XYZ file of C-alpha atoms in Angstrom:
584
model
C 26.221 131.272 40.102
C 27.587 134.339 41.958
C 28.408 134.334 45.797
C 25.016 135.623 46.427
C 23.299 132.413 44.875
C 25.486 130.426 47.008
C 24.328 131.813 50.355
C 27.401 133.940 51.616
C 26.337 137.299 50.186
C 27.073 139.195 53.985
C 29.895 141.766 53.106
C 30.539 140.809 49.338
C 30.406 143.910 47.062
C 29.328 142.200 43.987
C 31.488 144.912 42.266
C 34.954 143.746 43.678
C 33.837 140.325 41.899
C 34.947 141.786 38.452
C 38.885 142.372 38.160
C 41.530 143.199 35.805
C 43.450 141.100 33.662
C 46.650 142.540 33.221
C 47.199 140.425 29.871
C 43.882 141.651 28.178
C 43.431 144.890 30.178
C 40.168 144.054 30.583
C 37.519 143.268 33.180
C 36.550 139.815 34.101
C 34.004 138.027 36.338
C 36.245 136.162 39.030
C 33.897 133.884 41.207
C 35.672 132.324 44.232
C 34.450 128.782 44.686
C 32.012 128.217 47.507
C 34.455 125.510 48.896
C 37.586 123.932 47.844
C 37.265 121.231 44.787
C 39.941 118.434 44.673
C 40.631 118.516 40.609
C 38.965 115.642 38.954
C 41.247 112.729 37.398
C 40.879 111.602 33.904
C 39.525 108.072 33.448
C 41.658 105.327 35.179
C 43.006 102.262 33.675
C 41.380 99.131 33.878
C 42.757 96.395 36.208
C 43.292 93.432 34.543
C 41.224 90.264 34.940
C 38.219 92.935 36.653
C 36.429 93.909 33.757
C 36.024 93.280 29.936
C 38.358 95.128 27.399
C 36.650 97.890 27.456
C 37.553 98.556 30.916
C 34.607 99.184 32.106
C 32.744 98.251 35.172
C 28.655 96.941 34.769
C 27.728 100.698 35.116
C 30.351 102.400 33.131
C 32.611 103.398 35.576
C 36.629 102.821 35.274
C 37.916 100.610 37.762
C 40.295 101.418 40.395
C 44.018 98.819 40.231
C 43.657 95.439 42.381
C 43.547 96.275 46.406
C 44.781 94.961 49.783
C 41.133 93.297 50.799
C 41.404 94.435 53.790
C 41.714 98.096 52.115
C 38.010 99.922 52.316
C 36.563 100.692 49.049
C 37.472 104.002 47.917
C 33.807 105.775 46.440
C 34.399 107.080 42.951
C 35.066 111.340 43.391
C 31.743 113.158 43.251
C 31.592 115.226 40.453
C 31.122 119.282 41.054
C 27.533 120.459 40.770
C 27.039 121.247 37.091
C 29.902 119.364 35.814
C 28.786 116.523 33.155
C 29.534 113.043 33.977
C 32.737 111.356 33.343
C 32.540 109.716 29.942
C 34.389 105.977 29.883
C 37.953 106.238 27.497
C 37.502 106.196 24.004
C 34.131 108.066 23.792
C 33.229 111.284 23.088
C 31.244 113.457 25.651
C 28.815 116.126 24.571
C 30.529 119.592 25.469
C 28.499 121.227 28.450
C 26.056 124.169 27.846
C 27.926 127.427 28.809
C 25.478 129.742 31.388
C 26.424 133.259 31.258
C 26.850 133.908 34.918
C 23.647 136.033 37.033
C 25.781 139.206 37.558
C 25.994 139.408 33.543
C 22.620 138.697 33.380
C 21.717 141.402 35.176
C 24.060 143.792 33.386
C 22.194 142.977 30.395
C 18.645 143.261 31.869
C 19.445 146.586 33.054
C 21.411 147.938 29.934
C 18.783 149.916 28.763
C 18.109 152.573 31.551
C 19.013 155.939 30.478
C 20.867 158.313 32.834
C 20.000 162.414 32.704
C 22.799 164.782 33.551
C 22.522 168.444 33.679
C 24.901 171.028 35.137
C 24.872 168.949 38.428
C 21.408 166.418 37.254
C 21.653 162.925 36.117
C 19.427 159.703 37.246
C 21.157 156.429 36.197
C 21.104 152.918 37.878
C 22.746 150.444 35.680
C 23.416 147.555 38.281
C 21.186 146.068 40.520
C 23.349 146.182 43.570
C 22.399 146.071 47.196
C 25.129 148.189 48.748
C 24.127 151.125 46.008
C 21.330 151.793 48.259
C 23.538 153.546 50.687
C 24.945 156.207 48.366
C 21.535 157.603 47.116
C 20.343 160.363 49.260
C 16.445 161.065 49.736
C 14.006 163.732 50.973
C 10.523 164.576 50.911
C 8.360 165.627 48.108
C 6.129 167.260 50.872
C 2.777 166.385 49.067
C 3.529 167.997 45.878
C 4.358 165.031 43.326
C 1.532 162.113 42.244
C 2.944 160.374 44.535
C 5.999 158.555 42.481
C 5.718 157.134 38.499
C 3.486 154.428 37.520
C 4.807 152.036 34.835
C 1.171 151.831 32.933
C 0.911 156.192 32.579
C 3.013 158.784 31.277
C 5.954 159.759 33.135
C 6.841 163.139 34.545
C 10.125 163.643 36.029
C 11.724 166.769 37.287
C 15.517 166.878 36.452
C 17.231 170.225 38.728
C 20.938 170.607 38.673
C 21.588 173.043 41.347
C 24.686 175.916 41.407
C 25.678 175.072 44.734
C 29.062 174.932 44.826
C 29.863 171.490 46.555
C 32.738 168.738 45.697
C 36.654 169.167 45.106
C 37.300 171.496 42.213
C 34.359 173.341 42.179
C 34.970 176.254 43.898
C 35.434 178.426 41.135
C 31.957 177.620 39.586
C 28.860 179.293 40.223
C 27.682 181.851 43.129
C 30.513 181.848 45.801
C 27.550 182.029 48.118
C 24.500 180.356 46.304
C 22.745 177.873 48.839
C 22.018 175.734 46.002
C 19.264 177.902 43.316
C 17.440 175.921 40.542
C 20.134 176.593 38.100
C 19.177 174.026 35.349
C 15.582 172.327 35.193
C 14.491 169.912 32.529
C 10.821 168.428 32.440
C 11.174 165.397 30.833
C 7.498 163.831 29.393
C 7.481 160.170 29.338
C 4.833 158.868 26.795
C 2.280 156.264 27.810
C 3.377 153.765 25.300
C 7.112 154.897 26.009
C 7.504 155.544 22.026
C 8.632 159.257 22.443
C 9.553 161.875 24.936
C 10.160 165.622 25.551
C 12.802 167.208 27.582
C 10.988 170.755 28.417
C 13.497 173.484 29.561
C 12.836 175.876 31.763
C 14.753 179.065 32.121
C 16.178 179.683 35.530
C 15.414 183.852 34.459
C 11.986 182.761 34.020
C 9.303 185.186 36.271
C 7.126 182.980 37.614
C 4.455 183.132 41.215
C 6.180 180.574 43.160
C 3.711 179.265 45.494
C 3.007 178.794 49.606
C 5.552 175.140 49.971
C 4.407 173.197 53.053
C 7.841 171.882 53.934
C 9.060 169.321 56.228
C 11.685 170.492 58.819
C 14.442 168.403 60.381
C 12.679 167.285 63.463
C 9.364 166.466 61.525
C 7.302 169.180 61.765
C 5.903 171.394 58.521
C 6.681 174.701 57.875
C 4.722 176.723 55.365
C 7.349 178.554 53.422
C 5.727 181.758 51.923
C 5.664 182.362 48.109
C 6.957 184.909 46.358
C 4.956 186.627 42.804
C 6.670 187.863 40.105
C 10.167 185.610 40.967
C 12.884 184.581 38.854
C 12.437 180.304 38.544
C 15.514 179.868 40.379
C 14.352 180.695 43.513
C 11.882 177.865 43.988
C 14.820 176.230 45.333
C 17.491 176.981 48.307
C 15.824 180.396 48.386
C 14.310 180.981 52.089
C 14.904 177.131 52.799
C 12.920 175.992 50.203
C 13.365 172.066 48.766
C 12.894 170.796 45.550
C 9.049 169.723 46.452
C 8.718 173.449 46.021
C 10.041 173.669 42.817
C 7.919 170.713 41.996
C 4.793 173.269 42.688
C 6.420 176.199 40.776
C 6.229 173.629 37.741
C 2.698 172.276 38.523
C 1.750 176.209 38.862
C 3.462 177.303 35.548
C 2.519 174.274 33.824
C -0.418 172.700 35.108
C 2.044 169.475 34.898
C 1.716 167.862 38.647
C 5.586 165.923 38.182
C 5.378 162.399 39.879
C 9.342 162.671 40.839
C 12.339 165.109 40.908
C 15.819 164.168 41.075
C 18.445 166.632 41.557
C 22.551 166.731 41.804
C 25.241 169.206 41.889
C 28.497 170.118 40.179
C 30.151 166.772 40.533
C 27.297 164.825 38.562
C 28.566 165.543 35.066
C 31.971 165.197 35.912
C 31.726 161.743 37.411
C 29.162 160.442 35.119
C 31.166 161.705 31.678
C 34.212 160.156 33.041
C 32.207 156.994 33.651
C 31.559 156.809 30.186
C 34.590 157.176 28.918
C 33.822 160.677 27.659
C 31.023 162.157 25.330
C 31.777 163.487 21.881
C 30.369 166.998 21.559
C 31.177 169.589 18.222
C 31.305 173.130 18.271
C 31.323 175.379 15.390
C 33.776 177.355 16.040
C 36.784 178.211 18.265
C 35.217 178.795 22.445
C 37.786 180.262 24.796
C 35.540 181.314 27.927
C 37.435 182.336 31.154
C 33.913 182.162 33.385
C 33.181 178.619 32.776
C 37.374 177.729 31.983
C 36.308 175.962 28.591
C 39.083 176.377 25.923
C 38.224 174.260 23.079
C 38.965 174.491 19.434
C 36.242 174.759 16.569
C 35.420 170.612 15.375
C 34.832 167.671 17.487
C 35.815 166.587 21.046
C 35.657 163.881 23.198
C 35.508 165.733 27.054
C 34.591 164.198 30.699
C 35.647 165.379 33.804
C 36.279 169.264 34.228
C 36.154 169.697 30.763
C 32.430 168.393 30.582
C 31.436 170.836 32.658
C 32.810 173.709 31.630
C 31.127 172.777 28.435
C 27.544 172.841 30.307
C 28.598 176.153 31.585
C 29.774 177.733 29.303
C 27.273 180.491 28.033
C 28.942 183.676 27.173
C 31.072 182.598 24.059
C 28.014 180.867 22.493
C 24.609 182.260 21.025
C 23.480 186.232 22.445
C 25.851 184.719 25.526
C 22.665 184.419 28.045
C 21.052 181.579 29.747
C 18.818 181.253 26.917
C 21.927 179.820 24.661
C 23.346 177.778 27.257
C 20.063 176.045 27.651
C 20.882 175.080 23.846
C 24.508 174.068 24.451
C 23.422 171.873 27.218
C 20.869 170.233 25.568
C 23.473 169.157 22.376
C 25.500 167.590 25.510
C 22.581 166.082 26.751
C 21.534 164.385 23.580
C 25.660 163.438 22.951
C 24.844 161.999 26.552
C 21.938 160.344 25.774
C 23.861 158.661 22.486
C 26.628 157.401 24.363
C 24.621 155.844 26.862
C 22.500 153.655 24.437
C 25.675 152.682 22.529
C 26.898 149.518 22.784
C 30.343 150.492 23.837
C 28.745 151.508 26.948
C 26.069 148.786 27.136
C 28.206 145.913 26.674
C 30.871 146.995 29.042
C 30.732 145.620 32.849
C 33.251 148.510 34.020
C 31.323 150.900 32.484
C 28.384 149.909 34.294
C 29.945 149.574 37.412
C 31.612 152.991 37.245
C 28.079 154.458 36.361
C 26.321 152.794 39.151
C 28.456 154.361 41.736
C 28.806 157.840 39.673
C 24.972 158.096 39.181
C 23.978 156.983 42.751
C 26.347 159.226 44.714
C 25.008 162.299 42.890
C 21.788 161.954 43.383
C 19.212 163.312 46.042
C 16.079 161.814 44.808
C 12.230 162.042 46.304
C 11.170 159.201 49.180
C 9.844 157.286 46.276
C 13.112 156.861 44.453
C 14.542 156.108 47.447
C 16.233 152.755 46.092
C 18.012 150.737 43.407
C 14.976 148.854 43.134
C 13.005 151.883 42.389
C 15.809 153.641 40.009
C 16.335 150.290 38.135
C 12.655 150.163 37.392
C 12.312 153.862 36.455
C 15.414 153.300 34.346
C 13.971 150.325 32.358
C 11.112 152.261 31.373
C 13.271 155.116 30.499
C 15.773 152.626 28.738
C 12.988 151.829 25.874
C 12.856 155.278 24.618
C 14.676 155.709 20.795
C 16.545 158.768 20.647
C 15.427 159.833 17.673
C 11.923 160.291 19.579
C 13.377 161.888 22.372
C 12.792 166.080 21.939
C 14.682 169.062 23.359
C 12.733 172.044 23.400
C 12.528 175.188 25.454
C 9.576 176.557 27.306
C 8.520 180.033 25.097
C 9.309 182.863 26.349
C 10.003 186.817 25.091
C 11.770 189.179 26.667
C 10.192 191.004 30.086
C 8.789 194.247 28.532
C 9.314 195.778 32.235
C 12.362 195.763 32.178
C 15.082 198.614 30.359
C 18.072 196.232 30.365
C 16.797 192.881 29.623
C 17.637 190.296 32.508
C 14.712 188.381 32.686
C 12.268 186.443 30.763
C 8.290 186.239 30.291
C 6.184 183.326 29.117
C 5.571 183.844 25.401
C 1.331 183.913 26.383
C 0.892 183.073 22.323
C 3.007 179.796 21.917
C 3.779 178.308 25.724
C 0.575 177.152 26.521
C 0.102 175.022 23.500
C 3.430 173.774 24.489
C 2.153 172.490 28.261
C -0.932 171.243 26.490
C 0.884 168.652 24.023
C 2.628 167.149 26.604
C -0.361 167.428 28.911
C -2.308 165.638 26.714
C 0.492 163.193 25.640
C 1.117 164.300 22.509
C 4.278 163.615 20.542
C 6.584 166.553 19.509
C 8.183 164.453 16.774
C 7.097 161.849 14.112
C 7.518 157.944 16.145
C 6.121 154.502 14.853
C 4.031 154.830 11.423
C 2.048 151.880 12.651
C 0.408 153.918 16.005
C 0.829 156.982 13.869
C -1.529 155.461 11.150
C -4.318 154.480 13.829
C -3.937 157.985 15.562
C -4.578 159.592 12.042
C -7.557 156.981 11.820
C -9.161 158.076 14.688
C -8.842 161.721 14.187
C -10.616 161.149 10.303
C -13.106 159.796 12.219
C -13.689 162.294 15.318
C -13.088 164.772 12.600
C -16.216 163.404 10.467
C -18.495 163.938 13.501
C -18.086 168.046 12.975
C -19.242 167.842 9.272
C -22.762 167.738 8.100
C -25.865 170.686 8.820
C -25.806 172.186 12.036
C -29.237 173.367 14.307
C -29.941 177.001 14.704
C -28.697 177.748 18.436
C -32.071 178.293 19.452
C -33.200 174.910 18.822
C -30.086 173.236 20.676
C -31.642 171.610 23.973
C -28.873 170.521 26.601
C -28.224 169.592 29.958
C -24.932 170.767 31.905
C -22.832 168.483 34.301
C -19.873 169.197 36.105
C -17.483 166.026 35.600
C -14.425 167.168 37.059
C -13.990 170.973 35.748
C -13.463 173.822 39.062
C -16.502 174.281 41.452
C -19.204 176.490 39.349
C -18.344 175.423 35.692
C -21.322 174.304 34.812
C -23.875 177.651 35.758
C -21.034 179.795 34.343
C -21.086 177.761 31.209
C -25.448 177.835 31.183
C -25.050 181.599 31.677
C -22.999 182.109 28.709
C -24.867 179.978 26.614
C -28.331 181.053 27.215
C -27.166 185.459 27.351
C -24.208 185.031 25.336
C -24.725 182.293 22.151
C -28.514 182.182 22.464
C -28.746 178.336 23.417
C -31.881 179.280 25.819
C -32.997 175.531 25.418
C -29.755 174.527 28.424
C -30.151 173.719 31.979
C -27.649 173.333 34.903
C -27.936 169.519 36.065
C -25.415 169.764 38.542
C -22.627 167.189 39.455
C -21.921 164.280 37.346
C -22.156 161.006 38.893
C -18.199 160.118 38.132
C -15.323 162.566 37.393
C -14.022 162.919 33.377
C -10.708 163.489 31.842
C -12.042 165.097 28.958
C -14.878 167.204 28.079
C -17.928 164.872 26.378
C -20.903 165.655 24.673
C -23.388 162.728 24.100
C -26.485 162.978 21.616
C -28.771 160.085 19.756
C -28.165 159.941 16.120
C -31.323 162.554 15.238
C -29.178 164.921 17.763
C -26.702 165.136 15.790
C -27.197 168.597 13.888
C -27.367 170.223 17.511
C -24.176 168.318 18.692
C -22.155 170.106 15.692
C -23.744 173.086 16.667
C -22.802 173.110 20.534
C -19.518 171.899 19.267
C -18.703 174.668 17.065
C -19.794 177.139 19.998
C -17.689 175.683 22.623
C -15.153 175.023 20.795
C -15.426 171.026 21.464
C -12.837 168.371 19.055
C -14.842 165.631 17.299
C -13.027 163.460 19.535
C -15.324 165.047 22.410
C -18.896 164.106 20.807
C -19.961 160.949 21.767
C -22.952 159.222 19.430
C -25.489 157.238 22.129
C -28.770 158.102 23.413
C -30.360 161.303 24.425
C -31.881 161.777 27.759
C -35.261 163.766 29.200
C -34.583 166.629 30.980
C -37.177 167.957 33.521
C -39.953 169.493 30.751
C -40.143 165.506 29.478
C -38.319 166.370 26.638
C -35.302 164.694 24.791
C -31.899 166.348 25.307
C -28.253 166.134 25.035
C -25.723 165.741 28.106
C -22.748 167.692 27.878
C -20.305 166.980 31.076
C -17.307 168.897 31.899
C -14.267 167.643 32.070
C -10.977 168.549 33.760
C -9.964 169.635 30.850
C -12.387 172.467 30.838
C -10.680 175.864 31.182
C -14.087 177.979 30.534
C -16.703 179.049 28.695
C -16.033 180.232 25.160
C -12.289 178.793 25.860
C -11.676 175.829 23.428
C -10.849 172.422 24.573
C -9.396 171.511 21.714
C -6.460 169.682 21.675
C -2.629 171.090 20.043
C -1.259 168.066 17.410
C 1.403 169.770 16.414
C 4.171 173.054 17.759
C 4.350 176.355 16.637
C 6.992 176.462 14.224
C 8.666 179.152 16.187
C 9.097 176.966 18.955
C 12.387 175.727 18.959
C 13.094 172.007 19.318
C 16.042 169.056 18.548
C 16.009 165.725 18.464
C 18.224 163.837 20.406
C 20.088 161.620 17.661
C 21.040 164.784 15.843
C 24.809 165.465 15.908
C 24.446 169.788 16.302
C 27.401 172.194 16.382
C 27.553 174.477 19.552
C 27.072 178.283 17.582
């Protein structure tokens, strides 16, 4: 039991409790005794003529020598709480079960939470410890988040690492006067069922609308900071005062990804947190000498923390075409080097590790009000901590160069491949192969959503439906009966206004004689098998039978197919992040 489960926890850092032994050079647990124990004697000599020859008493206890009897009896010592009884000479105790103490405990509970770190981004809590509260830093998410993760959904967090040019030693990094831009931003996709995850990044040269950012000012009050069309990403953050919930709704807006936290750090994060580690073992293929970010490494591999780990980050002109574009890649091979040291049982399995990355991870952080706390981290952390890394996926949002420009400085969504991209993880879709046993019943399904498409389909004039809007924007369902009936010739369709409860997904529901005219409607609007739904027909207002199809948010319009990406472009670049790569 630690000092805390003995009641004087007021001004004990549980930290100071582990020390070093100079003879091991190693960390140990030292406990100081919640009061002082007189050592316990080994079993006295029996007086003679008191007891038998055993020497024991009617109960088992030694004897003390023959008294004055005017002496008061001396009680037998208590034995310390925990201690086993004294065993009488000549027999053999059992040897006490050894606890592991709670602070180890707790080490181990939380030894799975995965830190990020990112050109000044990283979100670690590895230790459960009160006073860590006071080093995290918090502010508002101003409305634009989910309102903070929720362990039974997908997670969404927003990773920035910012060029501002705070801490010792950094003063020769970044813009000398950059109030802190969005220099580095990873999306990182939590899946439902926590078996895989994508780390989307987003190029800081990346023109993008940033939108109107209701933000909160120092004495309380909001301020609507204006947006800005056709910006480079970067400036949804320090630019005109605005705060990362702003960069948050640049995401949501490019994306149509609504992030349920950000976290975001300077300079100083990879340099504490790589040194808390003990370093992270990165390779490059071939010889990097780069006076802008001061990295001077030889070709083969290298263990670097510190200053060294983040010139490495920074480095982008002696690797790739020498843009951002190739730095994105050389930070992502750190990140997944990172991400390999961190689930290793080296790091793990050491307390002073764990220590040193509490206080590394918590002092770089600013974090949204509802990651305001150890608490909160720890439990983010766990959920981040059963990830493999083999299912864990670098890729890059797609992008071409902007055709409006002569010298190329700037970047464009790529319109053919990027949307497919939000999609997957929109609809929670895995960028890489995970377990073969959820894999299997995913492939089951789709055989089976896939068998609702095949079979005759009805002439379009002799498809009768009814319309509901379930969720899609105001007006979806007369747009979609005007394209129908002047459009695809389904005359036989009504509008039947709102549905009575909002839908995820677009459905289409028919009875089992329906079912010609549901493959039909399906192949028009471009509906997944997945979306027809085998039930019962209705009457619309003519008496007649007919099918219900309801809109769902996942409607984006008429003639625009809802059907879902299962797989990436294959020129989409990607990585896994158990895959030793080479910086190029």
């Amino acid at each position: 039991m630690d000092a805390q489960g003995r009641g004087r926890a007021e001004n004990i850092d549980p930290a100071d409790q582990w020390v070093l032994n100079p003879d091991t050079g190693e960390y140990e647990l030292r406990l100081a005794p919640s009061a002082a124990q007189p050592s316990v004697p080994g079993p006295r000599a029996a007086a003679p003529g008191r007891t038998g020859s055993s020497g024991r008493g009617t109960r088992g206890r030694t004897t003390a020598p023959d008294r004055d009897a005017t002496e008061p009896e001396v009680p037998p010592q208590r034995r310390r709480r925990g201690a086993p009884a004294q065993e009488p000479p000549g027999r053999r105790g059992r040897r006490p079960v050894k606890k592991k103490s709670k602070t180890k405990k707790v080490l181990l509970w939380t030894g799975g939470i995965m830190a990020f770190v990112l050109v000044g981004t990283a979100g670690a809590a590895y230790l459960y410890v009160e006073h860590l509260n006071g080093n995290i830093k918090s502010v508002s998410d101003d409305g634009a988040s989910t309102g903070g993760f929720n362990k039974d959904k997908a997670i969404n967090i927003l990773l920035i690492g910012t060029d501002k040019r705070t801490g010792a030693g950094n003063e020769g990094y970044g813009d000398a006067g950059s109030v802190g831009h969005a220099d580095t931003t990873i999306l990182l996709h939590v899946s439902k069922d926590r078996t895989n995850a994508t780390a989307l990044s987003i190029p800081r040269d990346l023109i993008v609308d940033v939108p109107d950012c209701p933000t909160e000012q120092e004495d309380g009050s909001t301020k609507v900071i204006k947006g800005t069309e056709k910006a480079r990403f970067n400036t949804s953050l320090g630019q005109d005062g605005r705060t990362p919930s702003c960069t948050m709704r640049t995401v949501t807006e490019l994306t149509g990804i609504t992030p349920d936290d950000f976290m975001v750090a300077d300079f100083n994060a990879v340099k504490t947190l790589t040194t808390a580690v003990g370093g992270v073992e990165v390779c490059l293929a071939k010889d990097i000498d780069d006076a802008d970010s001061h990295l001077k490494l030889g070709k083969g591999t290298h263990l670097i923390e510190g200053e060294q780990a983040l010139a490495f980050v920074r480095t982008r002109h002696s690797v790739g075409f020498g843009g951002d574009l190739s730095r994105i890649q050389i930070q992502q091979q750190f990140l997944s080097a990172l991400m390999r040291k961190l689930k290793s049982n080296d790091t793990l399995t050491s307390p002073t590790k764990m220590i040193k990355l509490a206080e590394a991870g918590t002092k770089a952080l600013t974090v949204d009000s509802q990651l305001d706390s150890i608490d909160k981290l720890k439990d983010l952390g766990m959920e981040l901590g059963k990830l493999n890394t083999k299912n864990l996926t670098f890729t890059t949002v797609p992008v071409v160069d902007n055709p409006a420009e002569k010298v190329k400085a700037t970047v464009v969504l790529n319109a053919s491949t990027a949307p497919t991209v939000f999609q997957m993880i929109k609809d929670d879709v895995s960028f890489t192969a995970v377990k073969k046993k959820a894999q299997a019943s995913k492939n089951a399904a789709a055989a089976a959503a896939a068998a609702r498409l095949k079979g005759p389909q009805s002439a379009a004039s002799e498809v009768r439906v009814r319309i509901l809007n379930g969720g899609a924007v105001a007006g979806s369902a007369q747009s979609t009966l005007s394209w129908l009936q002047n459009d695809e010739g389904v005359t036989k369709s009504e509008n039947a206004g709102n549905a009575p409860a909002q839908l995820g997904s677009t459905t289409l529901e028919y009875a089992p004689d329906q079912a010609a005219q549901a493959r039909k409607l399906a192949a028009v609007m471009g509906l997944p098998g997945t979306a027809l739904k085998p039930g019962r027909s209705v009457t619309n207002a003519q008496g007649l039978p007919t099918m219900t199809l309801t809109l769902g948010k996942d409607f984006k319009g008429p003639g625009v197919s809802v059907t879902a990406p299962t797989a990436l472009p294959d020129t989409v670049q990607k990585s896994t992040a158990d895959k030793v790569e080479c910086a190029k």
